[in-house]
PDB file of N, CA and C in Angstrom:
ATOM      1  N   MET A 135      56.948  30.055  85.461  1.00 85.00           N
ATOM      2  CA  MET A 135      57.601  31.165  86.128  1.00 85.00           C
ATOM      3  C   MET A 135      57.123  32.499  85.567  1.00 85.00           C
ATOM      4  N   ALA A 136      56.823  32.516  84.275  1.00 90.00           N
ATOM      5  CA  ALA A 136      56.358  33.759  83.649  1.00 90.00           C
ATOM      6  C   ALA A 136      55.026  34.193  84.255  1.00 90.00           C
ATOM      7  N   ARG A 137      54.138  33.223  84.500  1.00 95.00           N
ATOM      8  CA  ARG A 137      52.841  33.557  85.101  1.00 95.00           C
ATOM      9  C   ARG A 137      53.028  34.095  86.513  1.00 95.00           C
ATOM     10  N   LEU A 138      53.913  33.476  87.279  1.00 96.00           N
ATOM     11  CA  LEU A 138      54.177  33.925  88.642  1.00 96.00           C
ATOM     12  C   LEU A 138      54.691  35.359  88.644  1.00 96.00           C
ATOM     13  N   ASN A 139      55.635  35.669  87.785  1.00 96.00           N
ATOM     14  CA  ASN A 139      56.154  37.039  87.703  1.00 96.00           C
ATOM     15  C   ASN A 139      55.083  38.020  87.254  1.00 96.00           C
ATOM     16  N   GLU A 140      54.231  37.588  86.324  1.00 97.00           N
ATOM     17  CA  GLU A 140      53.126  38.442  85.884  1.00 97.00           C
ATOM     18  C   GLU A 140      52.178  38.733  87.043  1.00 97.00           C
ATOM     19  N   TYR A 141      51.824  37.706  87.809  1.00 98.00           N
ATOM     20  CA  TYR A 141      50.920  37.891  88.946  1.00 98.00           C
ATOM     21  C   TYR A 141      51.541  38.807  89.992  1.00 98.00           C
ATOM     22  N   ARG A 142      52.814  38.607  90.271  1.00 98.00           N
ATOM     23  CA  ARG A 142      53.499  39.469  91.239  1.00 98.00           C
ATOM     24  C   ARG A 142      53.420  40.934  90.809  1.00 98.00           C
ATOM     25  N   GLN A 143      53.709  41.185  89.545  1.00 98.00           N
ATOM     26  CA  GLN A 143      53.710  42.560  89.054  1.00 98.00           C
ATOM     27  C   GLN A 143      52.306  43.167  89.082  1.00 98.00           C
ATOM     28  N   LYS A 144      51.316  42.401  88.690  1.00 98.00           N
ATOM     29  CA  LYS A 144      49.942  42.923  88.679  1.00 98.00           C
ATOM     30  C   LYS A 144      49.445  43.213  90.089  1.00 98.00           C
ATOM     31  N   ILE A 145      49.787  42.358  91.033  1.00 98.00           N
ATOM     32  CA  ILE A 145      49.412  42.607  92.430  1.00 98.00           C
ATOM     33  C   ILE A 145      50.071  43.888  92.926  1.00 98.00           C
ATOM     34  N   GLN A 146      51.356  44.032  92.660  1.00 98.00           N
ATOM     35  CA  GLN A 146      52.070  45.220  93.108  1.00 98.00           C
ATOM     36  C   GLN A 146      51.501  46.482  92.450  1.00 98.00           C
ATOM     37  N   ASP A 147      51.165  46.400  91.170  1.00 98.00           N
ATOM     38  CA  ASP A 147      50.568  47.545  90.475  1.00 98.00           C
ATOM     39  C   ASP A 147      49.226  47.924  91.096  1.00 98.00           C
ATOM     40  N   LEU A 148      48.392  46.913  91.371  1.00 98.00           N
ATOM     41  CA  LEU A 148      47.070  47.176  91.950  1.00 98.00           C
ATOM     42  C   LEU A 148      47.193  47.803  93.335  1.00 98.00           C
ATOM     43  N   LEU A 149      48.025  47.236  94.188  1.00 98.00           N
ATOM     44  CA  LEU A 149      48.172  47.772  95.543  1.00 98.00           C
ATOM     45  C   LEU A 149      48.782  49.177  95.516  1.00 98.00           C
ATOM     46  N   THR A 150      49.675  49.432  94.585  1.00 97.00           N
ATOM     47  CA  THR A 150      50.253  50.771  94.446  1.00 97.00           C
ATOM     48  C   THR A 150      49.174  51.774  94.049  1.00 97.00           C
ATOM     49  N   GLN A 151      48.315  51.393  93.120  1.00 96.00           N
ATOM     50  CA  GLN A 151      47.195  52.264  92.719  1.00 96.00           C
ATOM     51  C   GLN A 151      46.272  52.541  93.906  1.00 96.00           C
ATOM     52  N   LEU A 152      45.965  51.504  94.673  1.00 95.00           N
ATOM     53  CA  LEU A 152      45.088  51.680  95.835  1.00 95.00           C
ATOM     54  C   LEU A 152      45.743  52.568  96.888  1.00 95.00           C
ATOM     55  N   ALA A 153      47.045  52.443  97.067  1.00 94.00           N
ATOM     56  CA  ALA A 153      47.767  53.282  98.033  1.00 94.00           C
ATOM     57  C   ALA A 153      47.706  54.744  97.612  1.00 94.00           C
ATOM     58  N   GLU A 154      47.862  55.001  96.323  1.00 91.00           N
ATOM     59  CA  GLU A 154      47.796  56.371  95.823  1.00 91.00           C
ATOM     60  C   GLU A 154      46.385  56.931  95.949  1.00 91.00           C
ATOM     61  N   TYR A 155      45.386  56.085  95.743  1.00 82.00           N
ATOM     62  CA  TYR A 155      43.984  56.490  95.856  1.00 82.00           C
ATOM     63  C   TYR A 155      43.661  56.930  97.282  1.00 82.00           C
ATOM     64  N   GLY A 156      44.212  56.225  98.265  1.00 69.00           N
ATOM     65  CA  GLY A 156      43.905  56.510  99.664  1.00 69.00           C
ATOM     66  C   GLY A 156      44.915  57.409 100.343  1.00 69.00           C
ATOM     67  N   SER A 157      45.823  58.016  99.594  1.00 64.00           N
ATOM     68  CA  SER A 157      46.903  58.776 100.216  1.00 64.00           C
ATOM     69  C   SER A 157      46.525  60.201 100.588  1.00 64.00           C
ATOM     70  N   ALA A 158      45.298  60.611 100.371  1.00 64.00           N
ATOM     71  CA  ALA A 158      44.895  61.994 100.654  1.00 64.00           C
ATOM     72  C   ALA A 158      44.632  62.240 102.141  1.00 64.00           C
ATOM     73  N   ASN A 159      44.671  61.209 102.967  1.00 64.00           N
ATOM     74  CA  ASN A 159      44.385  61.358 104.396  1.00 64.00           C
ATOM     75  C   ASN A 159      45.585  61.956 105.120  1.00 64.00           C
ATOM     76  N   ASP A 160      45.425  63.149 105.662  1.00 77.00           N
ATOM     77  CA  ASP A 160      46.508  63.785 106.416  1.00 77.00           C
ATOM     78  C   ASP A 160      46.803  62.981 107.678  1.00 77.00           C
ATOM     79  N   GLY A 161      48.081  62.733 107.893  1.00 86.00           N
ATOM     80  CA  GLY A 161      48.500  62.049 109.102  1.00 86.00           C
ATOM     81  C   GLY A 161      48.438  60.542 109.029  1.00 86.00           C
ATOM     82  N   VAL A 162      47.908  59.984 107.950  1.00 92.00           N
ATOM     83  CA  VAL A 162      47.826  58.536 107.799  1.00 92.00           C
ATOM     84  C   VAL A 162      48.601  58.143 106.548  1.00 92.00           C
ATOM     85  N   GLU A 163      49.557  57.261 106.735  1.00 93.00           N
ATOM     86  CA  GLU A 163      50.413  56.813 105.640  1.00 93.00           C
ATOM     87  C   GLU A 163      49.908  55.481 105.097  1.00 93.00           C
ATOM     88  N   SER A 164      49.896  55.357 103.783  1.00 94.00           N
ATOM     89  CA  SER A 164      49.620  54.074 103.135  1.00 94.00           C
ATOM     90  C   SER A 164      50.948  53.364 102.941  1.00 94.00           C
ATOM     91  N   GLN A 165      51.086  52.186 103.528  1.00 96.00           N
ATOM     92  CA  GLN A 165      52.332  51.432 103.420  1.00 96.00           C
ATOM     93  C   GLN A 165      52.119  50.190 102.565  1.00 96.00           C
ATOM     94  N   LEU A 166      53.015  50.010 101.615  1.00 98.00           N
ATOM     95  CA  LEU A 166      53.000  48.826 100.762  1.00 98.00           C
ATOM     96  C   LEU A 166      54.004  47.826 101.316  1.00 98.00           C
ATOM     97  N   ILE A 167      53.565  46.594 101.511  1.00 98.00           N
ATOM     98  CA  ILE A 167      54.412  45.545 102.070  1.00 98.00           C
ATOM     99  C   ILE A 167      54.423  44.402 101.061  1.00 98.00           C
ATOM    100  N   PHE A 168      55.557  44.210 100.402  1.00 98.00           N
ATOM    101  CA  PHE A 168      55.688  43.197  99.362  1.00 98.00           C
ATOM    102  C   PHE A 168      56.750  42.184  99.765  1.00 98.00           C
ATOM    103  N   ASP A 169      56.350  40.950 100.027  1.00 98.00           N
ATOM    104  CA  ASP A 169      57.277  39.853 100.280  1.00 98.00           C
ATOM    105  C   ASP A 169      57.253  38.976  99.035  1.00 98.00           C
ATOM    106  N   THR A 170      58.146  39.266  98.095  1.00 96.00           N
ATOM    107  CA  THR A 170      58.151  38.558  96.815  1.00 96.00           C
ATOM    108  C   THR A 170      58.807  37.180  96.898  1.00 96.00           C
ATOM    109  N   GLU A 171      59.487  36.874  97.994  1.00 96.00           N
ATOM    110  CA  GLU A 171      60.042  35.531  98.176  1.00 96.00           C
ATOM    111  C   GLU A 171      58.969  34.545  98.624  1.00 96.00           C
ATOM    112  N   ARG A 172      58.095  34.993  99.505  1.00 98.00           N
ATOM    113  CA  ARG A 172      57.038  34.130 100.047  1.00 98.00           C
ATOM    114  C   ARG A 172      55.672  34.450  99.457  1.00 98.00           C
ATOM    115  N   ASP A 173      55.618  35.460  98.597  1.00 98.00           N
ATOM    116  CA  ASP A 173      54.414  35.877  97.880  1.00 98.00           C
ATOM    117  C   ASP A 173      53.257  36.286  98.788  1.00 98.00           C
ATOM    118  N   HIS A 174      53.574  37.214  99.708  1.00 98.00           N
ATOM    119  CA  HIS A 174      52.578  37.874 100.543  1.00 98.00           C
ATOM    120  C   HIS A 174      52.631  39.361 100.215  1.00 98.00           C
ATOM    121  N   TYR A 175      51.461  39.976 100.042  1.00 98.00           N
ATOM    122  CA  TYR A 175      51.390  41.375  99.626  1.00 98.00           C
ATOM    123  C   TYR A 175      50.298  42.073 100.423  1.00 98.00           C
ATOM    124  N   GLN A 176      50.640  43.236 100.996  1.00 98.00           N
ATOM    125  CA  GLN A 176      49.661  43.963 101.805  1.00 98.00           C
ATOM    126  C   GLN A 176      49.734  45.459 101.545  1.00 98.00           C
ATOM    127  N   LEU A 177      48.594  46.082 101.747  1.00 98.00           N
ATOM    128  CA  LEU A 177      48.488  47.530 101.851  1.00 98.00           C
ATOM    129  C   LEU A 177      47.975  47.792 103.254  1.00 98.00           C
ATOM    130  N   ALA A 178      48.709  48.612 104.008  1.00 97.00           N
ATOM    131  CA  ALA A 178      48.317  48.930 105.389  1.00 97.00           C
ATOM    132  C   ALA A 178      48.249  50.440 105.564  1.00 97.00           C
ATOM    133  N   HIS A 179      47.436  50.877 106.498  1.00 95.00           N
ATOM    134  CA  HIS A 179      47.373  52.288 106.876  1.00 95.00           C
ATOM    135  C   HIS A 179      47.953  52.438 108.278  1.00 95.00           C
ATOM    136  N   VAL A 180      48.826  53.445 108.436  1.00 95.00           N
ATOM    137  CA  VAL A 180      49.500  53.681 109.709  1.00 95.00           C
ATOM    138  C   VAL A 180      49.556  55.178 109.960  1.00 95.00           C
ATOM    139  N   GLY A 181      49.189  55.598 111.168  1.00 94.00           N
ATOM    140  CA  GLY A 181      49.312  57.013 111.512  1.00 94.00           C
ATOM    141  C   GLY A 181      48.299  57.441 112.545  1.00 94.00           C
ATOM    142  N   TRP A 182      48.012  58.741 112.522  1.00 93.00           N
ATOM    143  CA  TRP A 182      47.084  59.336 113.484  1.00 93.00           C
ATOM    144  C   TRP A 182      46.094  60.221 112.751  1.00 93.00           C
ATOM    145  N   ARG A 183      44.876  60.178 113.160  1.00 89.00           N
ATOM    146  CA  ARG A 183      43.834  61.092 112.693  1.00 89.00           C
ATOM    147  C   ARG A 183      43.249  61.729 113.944  1.00 89.00           C
ATOM    148  N   ASN A 184      43.553  63.019 114.102  1.00 89.00           N
ATOM    149  CA  ASN A 184      43.237  63.726 115.343  1.00 89.00           C
ATOM    150  C   ASN A 184      43.936  62.996 116.488  1.00 89.00           C
ATOM    151  N   ASP A 185      43.220  62.553 117.488  1.00 93.00           N
ATOM    152  CA  ASP A 185      43.826  61.830 118.605  1.00 93.00           C
ATOM    153  C   ASP A 185      43.585  60.325 118.514  1.00 93.00           C
ATOM    154  N   HIS A 186      43.225  59.862 117.336  1.00 94.00           N
ATOM    155  CA  HIS A 186      42.877  58.449 117.156  1.00 94.00           C
ATOM    156  C   HIS A 186      43.955  57.742 116.338  1.00 94.00           C
ATOM    157  N   ARG A 187      44.481  56.644 116.864  1.00 97.00           N
ATOM    158  CA  ARG A 187      45.506  55.864 116.178  1.00 97.00           C
ATOM    159  C   ARG A 187      44.871  55.067 115.048  1.00 97.00           C
ATOM    160  N   ILE A 188      45.471  55.149 113.883  1.00 93.00           N
ATOM    161  CA  ILE A 188      45.042  54.386 112.720  1.00 93.00           C
ATOM    162  C   ILE A 188      46.126  53.361 112.425  1.00 93.00           C
ATOM    163  N   TYR A 189      45.755  52.100 112.418  1.00 96.00           N
ATOM    164  CA  TYR A 189      46.688  51.044 112.077  1.00 96.00           C
ATOM    165  C   TYR A 189      45.885  49.840 111.624  1.00 96.00           C
ATOM    166  N   GLY A 190      46.203  49.350 110.449  1.00 96.00           N
ATOM    167  CA  GLY A 190      45.527  48.136 110.032  1.00 96.00           C
ATOM    168  C   GLY A 190      45.788  47.765 108.593  1.00 96.00           C
ATOM    169  N   CYS A 191      45.574  46.510 108.339  1.00 97.00           N
ATOM    170  CA  CYS A 191      45.696  45.958 106.998  1.00 97.00           C
ATOM    171  C   CYS A 191      44.448  46.340 106.205  1.00 97.00           C
ATOM    172  N   VAL A 192      44.658  46.915 105.038  1.00 97.00           N
ATOM    173  CA  VAL A 192      43.548  47.292 104.163  1.00 97.00           C
ATOM    174  C   VAL A 192      43.294  46.182 103.150  1.00 97.00           C
ATOM    175  N   VAL A 193      44.365  45.683 102.534  1.00 98.00           N
ATOM    176  CA  VAL A 193      44.267  44.585 101.564  1.00 98.00           C
ATOM    177  C   VAL A 193      45.419  43.620 101.823  1.00 98.00           C
ATOM    178  N   HIS A 194      45.105  42.322 101.766  1.00 98.00           N
ATOM    179  CA  HIS A 194      46.122  41.274 101.908  1.00 98.00           C
ATOM    180  C   HIS A 194      45.890  40.266 100.792  1.00 98.00           C
ATOM    181  N   LEU A 195      46.912  40.077  99.960  1.00 98.00           N
ATOM    182  CA  LEU A 195      46.867  39.106  98.868  1.00 98.00           C
ATOM    183  C   LEU A 195      48.041  38.151  99.003  1.00 98.00           C
ATOM    184  N   ASP A 196      47.822  36.886  98.673  1.00 98.00           N
ATOM    185  CA  ASP A 196      48.882  35.882  98.630  1.00 98.00           C
ATOM    186  C   ASP A 196      48.838  35.194  97.277  1.00 98.00           C
ATOM    187  N   ILE A 197      49.982  34.690  96.850  1.00 98.00           N
ATOM    188  CA  ILE A 197      50.016  33.783  95.704  1.00 98.00           C
ATOM    189  C   ILE A 197      50.322  32.408  96.270  1.00 98.00           C
ATOM    190  N   ARG A 198      49.422  31.480  95.988  1.00 97.00           N
ATOM    191  CA  ARG A 198      49.579  30.087  96.435  1.00 97.00           C
ATOM    192  C   ARG A 198      49.470  29.215  95.198  1.00 97.00           C
ATOM    193  N   GLY A 199      50.556  28.531  94.878  1.00 94.00           N
ATOM    194  CA  GLY A 199      50.551  27.730  93.651  1.00 94.00           C
ATOM    195  C   GLY A 199      50.361  28.640  92.458  1.00 94.00           C
ATOM    196  N   ASP A 200      49.333  28.383  91.679  1.00 94.00           N
ATOM    197  CA  ASP A 200      49.066  29.200  90.491  1.00 94.00           C
ATOM    198  C   ASP A 200      47.861  30.118  90.683  1.00 94.00           C
ATOM    199  N   LYS A 201      47.484  30.367  91.938  1.00 98.00           N
ATOM    200  CA  LYS A 201      46.302  31.187  92.210  1.00 98.00           C
ATOM    201  C   LYS A 201      46.633  32.369  93.128  1.00 98.00           C
ATOM    202  N   ILE A 202      45.883  33.438  92.921  1.00 98.00           N
ATOM    203  CA  ILE A 202      45.969  34.593  93.817  1.00 98.00           C
ATOM    204  C   ILE A 202      44.839  34.464  94.828  1.00 98.00           C
ATOM    205  N   TRP A 203      45.192  34.535  96.089  1.00 98.00           N
ATOM    206  CA  TRP A 203      44.216  34.453  97.177  1.00 98.00           C
ATOM    207  C   TRP A 203      43.989  35.854  97.745  1.00 98.00           C
ATOM    208  N   VAL A 204      42.749  36.307  97.734  1.00 98.00           N
ATOM    209  CA  VAL A 204      42.376  37.568  98.375  1.00 98.00           C
ATOM    210  C   VAL A 204      42.055  37.207  99.824  1.00 98.00           C
ATOM    211  N   GLN A 205      42.995  37.478 100.732  1.00 98.00           N
ATOM    212  CA  GLN A 205      42.839  37.100 102.138  1.00 98.00           C
ATOM    213  C   GLN A 205      42.016  38.118 102.916  1.00 98.00           C
ATOM    214  N   HIS A 206      42.134  39.388 102.528  1.00 98.00           N
ATOM    215  CA  HIS A 206      41.380  40.452 103.207  1.00 98.00           C
ATOM    216  C   HIS A 206      41.183  41.593 102.231  1.00 98.00           C
ATOM    217  N   ASN A 207      39.985  42.153 102.247  1.00 97.00           N
ATOM    218  CA  ASN A 207      39.691  43.319 101.425  1.00 97.00           C
ATOM    219  C   ASN A 207      38.899  44.308 102.265  1.00 97.00           C
ATOM    220  N   GLY A 208      39.573  45.359 102.691  1.00 96.00           N
ATOM    221  CA  GLY A 208      38.925  46.396 103.477  1.00 96.00           C
ATOM    222  C   GLY A 208      38.658  47.649 102.660  1.00 96.00           C
ATOM    223  N   THR A 209      38.564  47.504 101.354  1.00 95.00           N
ATOM    224  CA  THR A 209      38.306  48.644 100.471  1.00 95.00           C
ATOM    225  C   THR A 209      36.865  48.619  99.997  1.00 95.00           C
ATOM    226  N   GLU A 210      36.481  49.652  99.280  1.00 95.00           N
ATOM    227  CA  GLU A 210      35.157  49.704  98.678  1.00 95.00           C
ATOM    228  C   GLU A 210      35.137  49.003  97.328  1.00 95.00           C
ATOM    229  N   PHE A 211      36.299  48.544  96.869  1.00 95.00           N
ATOM    230  CA  PHE A 211      36.419  47.900  95.571  1.00 95.00           C
ATOM    231  C   PHE A 211      36.390  46.391  95.712  1.00 95.00           C
ATOM    232  N   ASP A 212      35.896  45.706  94.688  1.00 97.00           N
ATOM    233  CA  ASP A 212      35.967  44.246  94.645  1.00 97.00           C
ATOM    234  C   ASP A 212      37.326  43.896  94.050  1.00 97.00           C
ATOM    235  N   ILE A 213      38.257  43.507  94.901  1.00 98.00           N
ATOM    236  CA  ILE A 213      39.634  43.257  94.486  1.00 98.00           C
ATOM    237  C   ILE A 213      39.693  42.120  93.470  1.00 98.00           C
ATOM    238  N   ALA A 214      38.887  41.086  93.645  1.00 98.00           N
ATOM    239  CA  ALA A 214      38.884  39.973  92.693  1.00 98.00           C
ATOM    240  C   ALA A 214      38.475  40.458  91.302  1.00 98.00           C
ATOM    241  N   VAL A 215      37.488  41.316  91.233  1.00 98.00           N
ATOM    242  CA  VAL A 215      37.058  41.868  89.946  1.00 98.00           C
ATOM    243  C   VAL A 215      38.170  42.727  89.346  1.00 98.00           C
ATOM    244  N   LYS A 216      38.816  43.547  90.174  1.00 98.00           N
ATOM    245  CA  LYS A 216      39.930  44.377  89.694  1.00 98.00           C
ATOM    246  C   LYS A 216      41.034  43.492  89.097  1.00 98.00           C
ATOM    247  N   LEU A 217      41.362  42.395  89.773  1.00 98.00           N
ATOM    248  CA  LEU A 217      42.388  41.488  89.266  1.00 98.00           C
ATOM    249  C   LEU A 217      41.961  40.858  87.942  1.00 98.00           C
ATOM    250  N   SER A 218      40.707  40.471  87.836  1.00 98.00           N
ATOM    251  CA  SER A 218      40.239  39.872  86.583  1.00 98.00           C
ATOM    252  C   SER A 218      40.243  40.904  85.452  1.00 98.00           C
ATOM    253  N   GLU A 219      39.944  42.163  85.770  1.00 98.00           N
ATOM    254  CA  GLU A 219      40.004  43.218  84.767  1.00 98.00           C
ATOM    255  C   GLU A 219      41.437  43.471  84.299  1.00 98.00           C
ATOM    256  N   MET A 220      42.407  43.080  85.126  1.00 98.00           N
ATOM    257  CA  MET A 220      43.824  43.222  84.766  1.00 98.00           C
ATOM    258  C   MET A 220      44.324  42.023  83.952  1.00 98.00           C
ATOM    259  N   GLY A 221      43.422  41.088  83.654  1.00 97.00           N
ATOM    260  CA  GLY A 221      43.778  39.959  82.803  1.00 97.00           C
ATOM    261  C   GLY A 221      44.037  38.659  83.516  1.00 97.00           C
ATOM    262  N   ILE A 222      43.814  38.597  84.824  1.00 98.00           N
ATOM    263  CA  ILE A 222      44.004  37.345  85.557  1.00 98.00           C
ATOM    264  C   ILE A 222      42.712  36.538  85.461  1.00 98.00           C
ATOM    265  N   PRO A 223      42.795  35.291  84.979  1.00 97.00           N
ATOM    266  CA  PRO A 223      41.584  34.477  84.837  1.00 97.00           C
ATOM    267  C   PRO A 223      40.867  34.289  86.175  1.00 97.00           C
ATOM    268  N   LYS A 224      39.538  34.357  86.144  1.00 97.00           N
ATOM    269  CA  LYS A 224      38.751  34.213  87.369  1.00 97.00           C
ATOM    270  C   LYS A 224      39.001  32.877  88.060  1.00 97.00           C
ATOM    271  N   GLU A 225      39.316  31.849  87.282  1.00 97.00           N
ATOM    272  CA  GLU A 225      39.572  30.537  87.891  1.00 97.00           C
ATOM    273  C   GLU A 225      40.913  30.491  88.620  1.00 97.00           C
ATOM    274  N   ASN A 226      41.687  31.581  88.547  1.00 98.00           N
ATOM    275  CA  ASN A 226      42.950  31.672  89.270  1.00 98.00           C
ATOM    276  C   ASN A 226      42.902  32.702  90.393  1.00 98.00           C
ATOM    277  N   ILE A 227      41.698  33.116  90.769  1.00 98.00           N
ATOM    278  CA  ILE A 227      41.507  34.068  91.868  1.00 98.00           C
ATOM    279  C   ILE A 227      40.591  33.417  92.896  1.00 98.00           C
ATOM    280  N   VAL A 228      41.036  33.383  94.148  1.00 98.00           N
ATOM    281  CA  VAL A 228      40.265  32.780  95.235  1.00 98.00           C
ATOM    282  C   VAL A 228      39.944  33.863  96.255  1.00 98.00           C
ATOM    283  N   ASN A 229      38.677  34.002  96.607  1.00 96.00           N
ATOM    284  CA  ASN A 229      38.283  34.910  97.693  1.00 96.00           C
ATOM    285  C   ASN A 229      38.442  34.147  99.007  1.00 96.00           C
ATOM    286  N   GLY A 230      39.657  34.196  99.532  1.00 95.00           N
ATOM    287  CA  GLY A 230      40.001  33.425 100.722  1.00 95.00           C
ATOM    288  C   GLY A 230      39.277  33.855 101.980  1.00 95.00           C
ATOM    289  N   PHE A 231      38.693  35.044 101.972  1.00 94.00           N
ATOM    290  CA  PHE A 231      37.952  35.518 103.146  1.00 94.00           C
ATOM    291  C   PHE A 231      36.568  34.886 103.236  1.00 94.00           C
ATOM    292  N   HIS A 232      36.137  34.193 102.172  1.00 92.00           N
ATOM    293  CA  HIS A 232      34.899  33.413 102.210  1.00 92.00           C
ATOM    294  C   HIS A 232      35.236  31.979 102.611  1.00 92.00           C
ATOM    295  N   SER A 233      34.325  31.315 103.291  1.00 91.00           N
ATOM    296  CA  SER A 233      34.530  29.899 103.598  1.00 91.00           C
ATOM    297  C   SER A 233      34.546  29.106 102.294  1.00 91.00           C
ATOM    298  N   SER A 234      35.165  27.933 102.325  1.00 89.00           N
ATOM    299  CA  SER A 234      35.218  27.110 101.112  1.00 89.00           C
ATOM    300  C   SER A 234      33.809  26.774 100.623  1.00 89.00           C
ATOM    301  N   TYR A 235      32.868  26.631 101.531  1.00 91.00           N
ATOM    302  CA  TYR A 235      31.483  26.368 101.140  1.00 91.00           C
ATOM    303  C   TYR A 235      30.899  27.542 100.359  1.00 91.00           C
ATOM    304  N   MET A 236      31.123  28.749 100.818  1.00 93.00           N
ATOM    305  CA  MET A 236      30.549  29.932 100.168  1.00 93.00           C
ATOM    306  C   MET A 236      31.216  30.248  98.831  1.00 93.00           C
ATOM    307  N   ARG A 237      32.478  29.872  98.670  1.00 93.00           N
ATOM    308  CA  ARG A 237      33.192  30.183  97.428  1.00 93.00           C
ATOM    309  C   ARG A 237      32.545  29.567  96.206  1.00 93.00           C
ATOM    310  N   GLN A 238      31.864  28.449  96.381  1.00 90.00           N
ATOM    311  CA  GLN A 238      31.244  27.782  95.234  1.00 90.00           C
ATOM    312  C   GLN A 238      30.135  28.626  94.598  1.00 90.00           C
ATOM    313  N   PHE A 239      29.648  29.608  95.324  1.00 93.00           N
ATOM    314  CA  PHE A 239      28.568  30.438  94.813  1.00 93.00           C
ATOM    315  C   PHE A 239      29.075  31.726  94.153  1.00 93.00           C
ATOM    316  N   THR A 240      30.393  31.869  94.040  1.00 91.00           N
ATOM    317  CA  THR A 240      30.966  33.030  93.367  1.00 91.00           C
ATOM    318  C   THR A 240      31.422  32.617  91.969  1.00 91.00           C
ATOM    319  N   GLU A 241      31.797  33.596  91.187  1.00 92.00           N
ATOM    320  CA  GLU A 241      32.293  33.308  89.844  1.00 92.00           C
ATOM    321  C   GLU A 241      33.797  33.061  89.825  1.00 92.00           C
ATOM    322  N   PHE A 242      34.414  32.987  91.018  1.00 94.00           N
ATOM    323  CA  PHE A 242      35.854  32.797  91.123  1.00 94.00           C
ATOM    324  C   PHE A 242      36.178  31.396  91.627  1.00 94.00           C
ATOM    325  N   ALA A 243      37.466  31.091  91.739  1.00 93.00           N
ATOM    326  CA  ALA A 243      37.917  29.750  92.122  1.00 93.00           C
ATOM    327  C   ALA A 243      37.491  29.413  93.544  1.00 93.00           C
ATOM    328  N   VAL A 244      37.304  28.123  93.789  1.00 93.00           N
ATOM    329  CA  VAL A 244      36.941  27.640  95.124  1.00 93.00           C
ATOM    330  C   VAL A 244      38.195  27.503  95.979  1.00 93.00           C
ATOM    331  N   SER A 245      39.273  27.007  95.400  1.00 90.00           N
ATOM    332  CA  SER A 245      40.567  26.894  96.101  1.00 90.00           C
ATOM    333  C   SER A 245      41.678  26.647  95.112  1.00 90.00           C
TER     334      SER A 245
END
């Protein structure tokens, strides 16, 4: 349980940092979505830029079992590397946006 709580907190800290990093866009809000019961975490952008609607998931992370799954990364940062720099072992991070075949060629967990 201690590891799960640690992972939850680190994910929330990372997404909060990313939200603050991207908050300089006028008219576009960075929204943090944390479902700590089901362990789904997202950063989304919502708003308007000129006459263009902005809406979308920027980062989506899940905790499945004892691993963090990076489901989507729409940032310029390598989220898996950021998580490992925060002390999460690479064998507990899965790049879920890669096929299971491709994951074997990364330094992170396959599943």
